[in-house]
Coordinates of C-alpha atoms and ligand atoms in Angstrom, one line a residue:
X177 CA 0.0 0.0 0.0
X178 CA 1.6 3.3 -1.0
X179 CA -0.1 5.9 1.2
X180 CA 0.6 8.7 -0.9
X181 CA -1.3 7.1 -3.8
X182 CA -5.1 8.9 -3.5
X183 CA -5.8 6.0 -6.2
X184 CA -5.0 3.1 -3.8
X185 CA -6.5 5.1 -0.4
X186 CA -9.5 5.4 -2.2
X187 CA -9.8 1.9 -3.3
X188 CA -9.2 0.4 0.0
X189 CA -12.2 3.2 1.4
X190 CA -15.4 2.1 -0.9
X191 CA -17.7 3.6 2.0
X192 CA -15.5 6.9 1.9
X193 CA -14.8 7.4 5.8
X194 CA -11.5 9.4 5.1
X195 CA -14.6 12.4 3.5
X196 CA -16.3 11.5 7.1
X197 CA -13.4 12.6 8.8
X198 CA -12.5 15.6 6.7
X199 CA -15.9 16.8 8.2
X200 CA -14.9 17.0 11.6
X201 CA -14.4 20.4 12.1
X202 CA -17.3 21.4 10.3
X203 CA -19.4 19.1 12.2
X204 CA -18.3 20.8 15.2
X205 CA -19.9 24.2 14.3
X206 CA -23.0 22.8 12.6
X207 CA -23.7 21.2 15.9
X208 CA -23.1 24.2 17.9
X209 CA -25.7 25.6 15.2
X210 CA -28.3 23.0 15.9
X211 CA -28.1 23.4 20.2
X212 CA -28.5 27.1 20.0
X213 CA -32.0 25.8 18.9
X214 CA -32.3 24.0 22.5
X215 CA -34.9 25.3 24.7
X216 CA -33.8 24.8 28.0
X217 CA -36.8 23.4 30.8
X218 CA -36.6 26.1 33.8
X219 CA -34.4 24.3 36.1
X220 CA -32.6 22.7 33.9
X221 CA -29.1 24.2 35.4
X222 CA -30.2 23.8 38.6
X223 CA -29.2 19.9 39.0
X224 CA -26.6 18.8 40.7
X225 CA -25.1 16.5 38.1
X226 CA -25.1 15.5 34.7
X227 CA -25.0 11.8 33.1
X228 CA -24.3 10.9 29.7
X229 CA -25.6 7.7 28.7
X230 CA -23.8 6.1 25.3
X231 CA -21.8 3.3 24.1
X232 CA -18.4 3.7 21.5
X233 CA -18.6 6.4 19.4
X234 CA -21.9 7.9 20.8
X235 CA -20.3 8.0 24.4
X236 CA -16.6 9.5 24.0
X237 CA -18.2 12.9 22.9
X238 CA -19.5 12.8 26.7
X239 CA -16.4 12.4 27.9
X240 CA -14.5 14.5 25.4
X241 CA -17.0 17.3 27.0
X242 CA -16.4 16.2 30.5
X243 CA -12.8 16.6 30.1
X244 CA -12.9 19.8 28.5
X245 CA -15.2 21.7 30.7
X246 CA -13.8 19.9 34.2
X247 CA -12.7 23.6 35.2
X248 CA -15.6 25.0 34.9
X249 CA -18.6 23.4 35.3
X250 CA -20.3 23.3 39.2
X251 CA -21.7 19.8 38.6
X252 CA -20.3 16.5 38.4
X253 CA -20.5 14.8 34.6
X254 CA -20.5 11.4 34.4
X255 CA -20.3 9.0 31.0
X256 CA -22.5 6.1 31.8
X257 CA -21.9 2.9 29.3
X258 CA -24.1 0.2 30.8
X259 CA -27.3 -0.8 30.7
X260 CA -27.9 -0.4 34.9
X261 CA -27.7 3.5 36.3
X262 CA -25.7 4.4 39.3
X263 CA -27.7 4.9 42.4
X264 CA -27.4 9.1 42.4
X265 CA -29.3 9.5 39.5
X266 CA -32.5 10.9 40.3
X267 CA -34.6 13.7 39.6
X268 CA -32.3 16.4 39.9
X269 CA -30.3 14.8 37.2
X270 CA -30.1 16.0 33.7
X271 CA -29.5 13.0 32.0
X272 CA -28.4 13.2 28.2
X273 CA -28.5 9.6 25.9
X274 CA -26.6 10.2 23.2
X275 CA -27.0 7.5 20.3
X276 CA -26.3 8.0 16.7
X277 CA -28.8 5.1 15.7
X278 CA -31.2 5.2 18.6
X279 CA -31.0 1.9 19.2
X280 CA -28.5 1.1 21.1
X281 CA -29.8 -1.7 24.2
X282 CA -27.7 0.1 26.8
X283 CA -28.3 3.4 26.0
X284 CA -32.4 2.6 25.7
X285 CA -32.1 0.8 28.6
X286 CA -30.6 3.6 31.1
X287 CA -32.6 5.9 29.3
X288 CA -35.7 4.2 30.5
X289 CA -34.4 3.7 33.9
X290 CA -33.5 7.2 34.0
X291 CA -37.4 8.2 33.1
X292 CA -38.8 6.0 35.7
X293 CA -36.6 7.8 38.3
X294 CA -38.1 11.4 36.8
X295 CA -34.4 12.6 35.8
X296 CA -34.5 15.4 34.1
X297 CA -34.4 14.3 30.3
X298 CA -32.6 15.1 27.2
X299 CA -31.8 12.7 23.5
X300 CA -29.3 13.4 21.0
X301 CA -29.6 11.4 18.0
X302 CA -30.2 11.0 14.1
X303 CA -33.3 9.2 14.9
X304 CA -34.2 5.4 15.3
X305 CA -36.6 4.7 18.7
X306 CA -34.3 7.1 21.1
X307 CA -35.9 10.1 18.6
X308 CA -39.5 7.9 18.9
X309 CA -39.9 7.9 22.2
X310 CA -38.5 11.2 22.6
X311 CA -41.6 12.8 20.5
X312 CA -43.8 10.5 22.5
X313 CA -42.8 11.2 25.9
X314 CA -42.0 15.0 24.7
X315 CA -38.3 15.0 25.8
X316 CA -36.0 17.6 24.6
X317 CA -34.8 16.1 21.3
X318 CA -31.5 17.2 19.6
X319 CA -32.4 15.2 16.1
X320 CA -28.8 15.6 13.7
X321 CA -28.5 14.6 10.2
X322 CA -25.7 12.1 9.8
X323 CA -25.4 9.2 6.7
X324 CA -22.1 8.0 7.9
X325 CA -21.0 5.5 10.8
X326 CA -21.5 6.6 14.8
X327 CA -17.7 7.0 15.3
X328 CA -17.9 9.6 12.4
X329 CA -19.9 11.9 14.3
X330 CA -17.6 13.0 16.6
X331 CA -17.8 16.2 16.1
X332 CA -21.6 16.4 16.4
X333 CA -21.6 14.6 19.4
X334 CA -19.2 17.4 21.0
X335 CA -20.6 20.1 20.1
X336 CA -24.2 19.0 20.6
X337 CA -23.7 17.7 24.0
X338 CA -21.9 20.9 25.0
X339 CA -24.2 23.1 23.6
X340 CA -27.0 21.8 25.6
X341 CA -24.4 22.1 28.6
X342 CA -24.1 26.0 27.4
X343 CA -27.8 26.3 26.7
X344 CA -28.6 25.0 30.4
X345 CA -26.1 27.7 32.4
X346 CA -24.0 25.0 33.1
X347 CA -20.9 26.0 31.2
X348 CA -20.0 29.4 29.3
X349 CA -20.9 30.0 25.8
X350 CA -18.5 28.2 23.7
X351 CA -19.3 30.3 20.1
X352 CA -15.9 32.0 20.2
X353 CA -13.8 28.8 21.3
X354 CA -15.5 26.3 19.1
X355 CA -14.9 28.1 15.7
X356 CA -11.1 29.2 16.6
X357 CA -10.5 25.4 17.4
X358 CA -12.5 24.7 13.7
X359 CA -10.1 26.5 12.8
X360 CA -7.3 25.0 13.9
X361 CA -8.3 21.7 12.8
X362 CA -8.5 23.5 9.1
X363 CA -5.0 24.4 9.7
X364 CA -4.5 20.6 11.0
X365 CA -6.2 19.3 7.8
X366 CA -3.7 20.8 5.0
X367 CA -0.9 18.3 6.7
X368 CA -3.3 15.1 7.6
X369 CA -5.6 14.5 5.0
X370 CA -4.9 12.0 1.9
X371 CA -3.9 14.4 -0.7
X372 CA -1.0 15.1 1.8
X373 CA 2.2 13.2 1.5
X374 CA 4.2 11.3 4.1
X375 CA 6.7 13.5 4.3
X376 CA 4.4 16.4 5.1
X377 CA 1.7 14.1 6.9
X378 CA 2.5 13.4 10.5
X379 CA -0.7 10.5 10.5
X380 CA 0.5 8.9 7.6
X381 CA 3.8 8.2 9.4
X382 CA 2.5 7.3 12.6
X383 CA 0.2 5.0 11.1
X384 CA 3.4 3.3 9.6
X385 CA 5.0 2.9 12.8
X386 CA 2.2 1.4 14.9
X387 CA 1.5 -0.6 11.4
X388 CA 2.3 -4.0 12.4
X389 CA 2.4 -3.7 16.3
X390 CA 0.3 -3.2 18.8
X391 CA -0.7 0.1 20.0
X392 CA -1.1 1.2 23.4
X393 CA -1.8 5.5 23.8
X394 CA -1.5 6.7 26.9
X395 CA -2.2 10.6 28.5
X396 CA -2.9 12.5 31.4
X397 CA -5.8 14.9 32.4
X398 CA -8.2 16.6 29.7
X399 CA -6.1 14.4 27.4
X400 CA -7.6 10.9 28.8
X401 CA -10.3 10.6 26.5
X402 CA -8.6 11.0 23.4
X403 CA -5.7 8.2 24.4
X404 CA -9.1 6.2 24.5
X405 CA -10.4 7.7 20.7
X406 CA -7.6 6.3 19.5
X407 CA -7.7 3.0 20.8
X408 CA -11.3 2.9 19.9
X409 CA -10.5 4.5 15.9
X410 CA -7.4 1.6 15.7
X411 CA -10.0 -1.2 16.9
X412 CA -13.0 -0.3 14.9
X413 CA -11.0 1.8 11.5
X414 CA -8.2 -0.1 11.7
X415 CA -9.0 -3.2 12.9
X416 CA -6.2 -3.3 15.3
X417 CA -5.8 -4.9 18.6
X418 CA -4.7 -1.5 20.9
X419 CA -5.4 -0.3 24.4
X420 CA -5.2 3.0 26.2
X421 CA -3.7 3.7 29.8
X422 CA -4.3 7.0 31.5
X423 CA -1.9 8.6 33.7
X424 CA -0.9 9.2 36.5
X425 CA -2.5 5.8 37.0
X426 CA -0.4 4.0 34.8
X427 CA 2.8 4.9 36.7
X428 CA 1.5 2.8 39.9
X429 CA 0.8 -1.0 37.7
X430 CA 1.9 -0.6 33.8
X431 CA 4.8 1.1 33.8
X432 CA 5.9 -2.2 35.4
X433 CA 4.3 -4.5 32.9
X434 CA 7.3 -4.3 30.3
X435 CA 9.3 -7.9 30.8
X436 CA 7.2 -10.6 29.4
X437 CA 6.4 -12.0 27.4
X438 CA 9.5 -11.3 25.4
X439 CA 7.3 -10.0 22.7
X440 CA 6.0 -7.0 24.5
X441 CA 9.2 -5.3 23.3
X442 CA 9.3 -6.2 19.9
X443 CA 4.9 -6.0 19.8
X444 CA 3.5 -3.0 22.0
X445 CA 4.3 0.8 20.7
X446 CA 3.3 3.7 23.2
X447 CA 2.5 6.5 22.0
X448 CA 2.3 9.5 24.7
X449 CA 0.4 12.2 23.9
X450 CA 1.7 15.4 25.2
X451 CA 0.1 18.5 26.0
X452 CA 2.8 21.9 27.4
X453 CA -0.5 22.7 29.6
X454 CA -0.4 19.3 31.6
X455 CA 0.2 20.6 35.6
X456 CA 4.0 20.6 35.8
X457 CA 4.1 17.7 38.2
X458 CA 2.8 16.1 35.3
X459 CA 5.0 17.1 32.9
X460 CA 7.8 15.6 35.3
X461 CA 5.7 12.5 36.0
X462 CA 5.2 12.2 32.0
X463 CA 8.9 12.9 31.5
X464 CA 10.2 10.3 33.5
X465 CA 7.8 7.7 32.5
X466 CA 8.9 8.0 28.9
X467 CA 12.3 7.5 30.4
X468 CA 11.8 4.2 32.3
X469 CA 9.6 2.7 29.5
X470 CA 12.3 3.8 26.9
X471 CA 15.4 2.3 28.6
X472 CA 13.2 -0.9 29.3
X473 CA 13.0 -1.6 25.8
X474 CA 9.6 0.0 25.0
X475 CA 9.1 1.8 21.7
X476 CA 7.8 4.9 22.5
X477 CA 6.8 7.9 20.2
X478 CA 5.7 11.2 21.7
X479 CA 3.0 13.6 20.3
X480 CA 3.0 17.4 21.4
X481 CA -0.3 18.2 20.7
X482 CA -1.6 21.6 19.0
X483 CA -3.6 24.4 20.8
X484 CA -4.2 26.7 23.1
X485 CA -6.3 25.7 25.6
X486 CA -7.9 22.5 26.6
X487 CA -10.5 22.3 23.9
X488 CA -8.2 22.9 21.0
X489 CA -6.0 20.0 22.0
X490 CA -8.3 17.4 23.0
X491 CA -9.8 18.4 19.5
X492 CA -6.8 18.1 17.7
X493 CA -5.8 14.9 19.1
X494 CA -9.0 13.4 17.9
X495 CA -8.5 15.1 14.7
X496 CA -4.6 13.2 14.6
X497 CA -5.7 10.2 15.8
X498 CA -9.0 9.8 13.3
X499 CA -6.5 10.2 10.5
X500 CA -3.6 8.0 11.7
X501 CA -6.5 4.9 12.2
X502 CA -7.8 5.9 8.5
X503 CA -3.9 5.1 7.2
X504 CA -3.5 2.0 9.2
X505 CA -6.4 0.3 8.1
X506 CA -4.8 1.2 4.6
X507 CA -1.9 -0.2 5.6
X508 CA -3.9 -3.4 7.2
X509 CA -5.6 -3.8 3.8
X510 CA -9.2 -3.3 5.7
X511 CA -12.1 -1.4 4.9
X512 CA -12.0 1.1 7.5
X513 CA -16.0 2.0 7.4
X514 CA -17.0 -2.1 7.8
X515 CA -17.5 -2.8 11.4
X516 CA -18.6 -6.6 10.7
X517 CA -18.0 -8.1 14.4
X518 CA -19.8 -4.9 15.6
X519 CA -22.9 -5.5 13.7
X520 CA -23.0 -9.3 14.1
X521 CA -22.9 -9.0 17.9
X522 CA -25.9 -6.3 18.2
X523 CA -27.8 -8.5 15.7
X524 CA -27.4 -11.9 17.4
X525 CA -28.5 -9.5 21.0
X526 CA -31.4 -8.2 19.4
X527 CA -32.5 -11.8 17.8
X528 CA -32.0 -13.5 21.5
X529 CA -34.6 -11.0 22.9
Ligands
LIG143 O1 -18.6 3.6 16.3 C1 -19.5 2.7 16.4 O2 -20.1 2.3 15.4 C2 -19.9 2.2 17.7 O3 -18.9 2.4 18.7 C3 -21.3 2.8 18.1 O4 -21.1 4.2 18.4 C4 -21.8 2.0 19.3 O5 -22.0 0.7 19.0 C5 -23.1 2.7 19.8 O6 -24.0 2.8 18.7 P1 -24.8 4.2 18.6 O7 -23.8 5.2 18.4 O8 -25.7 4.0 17.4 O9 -25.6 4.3 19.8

């Protein structure tokens, strides 16, 4: 596969994901666009937390938000991915399922728990029985159009869950932020997307590098859930076994977890992603962990990520790690849209009902 050949990217893409995930920083605006619609229920910002109930792709936008807002919103935020709710979710809750299809079992599931506890409801989806029985029960209904698969809609699912954050008086008005990191990722597009070549293209040459191995992404505060984006993008794009570890936790188990089997050394690649804002102590903490890992035999490559506050980098590291999963399942020789043992499973689930 020769990664600077359009020709051959495009052959080994017949349902055209690498378009998909050009879109992302447009997405990101047109769902700001759609929230300002949202009419927020009096009271609505007068909980005392928020829970985001999703699964995969419709689930990491929740904690994208989470991460990105943590210094600033009064309330907790939690990501629910289960089918059973946590025991503090009750009617001062504003509870958020977030489902591209609308039919994910989970989701539906907590969803309906949530309604029978009187939680303060909200649905963000392209339609499917989550938009149903959001018409039927009149629930706050944030209805997007998307064609492409849920882990495409990353963007959406940002901006849509924060803007029903902004619309509720939980967090500031994003406006301003949102399109100066749209921009950014325009910026970031010149140098990722296909028409790019290796040489310019930092994705296409990190995808060669984890080609082959076994990635594991690791990162520290607001960067946590986009270690975990791209382990999710390499399994479901790329078709690659990969895993994500989040510091400072990682320093107290898996930093020890480099002996055996032999393979490790020749088989696992970390990738660290970096951010100059991380508290100094973990700057330190990150330093020396790169250290220990590198002079045990570890392949480690580091990525400073771009922007200039937490939004812009979390962003951008999406943005990176979308792209590098596009190029590995190139390299892999996979169709990066197909998501075969994904759509078995939920089939043989909802036959065994
Ligand atoms: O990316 C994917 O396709 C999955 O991770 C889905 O997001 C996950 O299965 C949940 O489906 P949905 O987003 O339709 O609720």
């Amino acid at each position: 596969m020769d990664l600077d050949s359009l020709e051959e990217l495009r052959a080994n893409d017949p349902g055209a994901l690498g378009v998909l995930i050009a879109e992302f920083p447009q997405q990101v605006l047109q769902g700001w666009e759609l929230a300002q619609g949202w009419e927020p229920r009096p009271q609505d910002g007068d909980v005392s937390a928020v829970a985001i109930l999703g699964m995969g792709g419709s689930a990491i936008g929740g904690d994208l938000v989470n991460a990105i807002v943590a210094d600033t919103c009064p309330v907790p935020i939690h990501v629910v991915r289960d089918y059973p709710l946590p025991g503090f979710i009750g009617q001062d809750t504003l509870v958020i399922a977030s489902s591209h299809s609308g039919e994910t079992e989970e989701t539906l599931s907590a969803f309906e728990e949530a309604r029978s506890r009187g939680a303060r409801l909200a649905a963000v989806t392209t339609g499917g029985s989550l938009a149903e029985i959001a018409h039927e029960e009149d629930i706050p209904l944030l209805e997007f159009a998307h064609p492409g698969p849920p882990r495409a809609a990353i963007g959406f699912s940002v901006s849509l869950i924060l803007g029903i954050l902004s619309r509720a008086g939980l967090v500031p008005d994003a406006s301003g932020d949102l399109k100066r990191a749209a921009a950014l990722l325009d910026r970031a597009a010149v140098h990722l997307r296909e028409d790019s070549s290796t040489a310019e293209n930092r994705a296409k040459r990190i995808a060669r590098m984890l080609y082959g191995r076994i990635p594991v992404i690791y990162a520290a505060e607001h960067l946590a859930p986009a270690a975990r984006r791209w382990k999710t993008q390499c399994n479901e794009v790329s078709k690659t076994a990969a895993y994500f570890e989040i510091l400072p936790e990682f320093d107290h188990n898996a930093i020890e977890g480099t002996g055996f089997p032999e393979a490790a050394q020749r088989d696992l690649v970390l990738v660290s992603l970096f951010s100059a804002s991380y508290d100094e102590r973990t700057v330190r903490r990150v330093r020396l962990t790169e250290e220990i890992l590198s002079s045990a035999g570890m392949a480690v490559e580091e990525v400073k990520v771009e922007g200039e506050n937490r939004l812009e980098e979390a962003l951008w590291s999406v943005y990176l790690g979308d792209y590098v999963s596009l190029y590995l399942a190139a390299l892999n020789g996979v169709d990066p849209h197909a998501t075969p043992n994904l759509d078995s499973l939920k089939q043989q689930m909802a036959r065994s009902d």
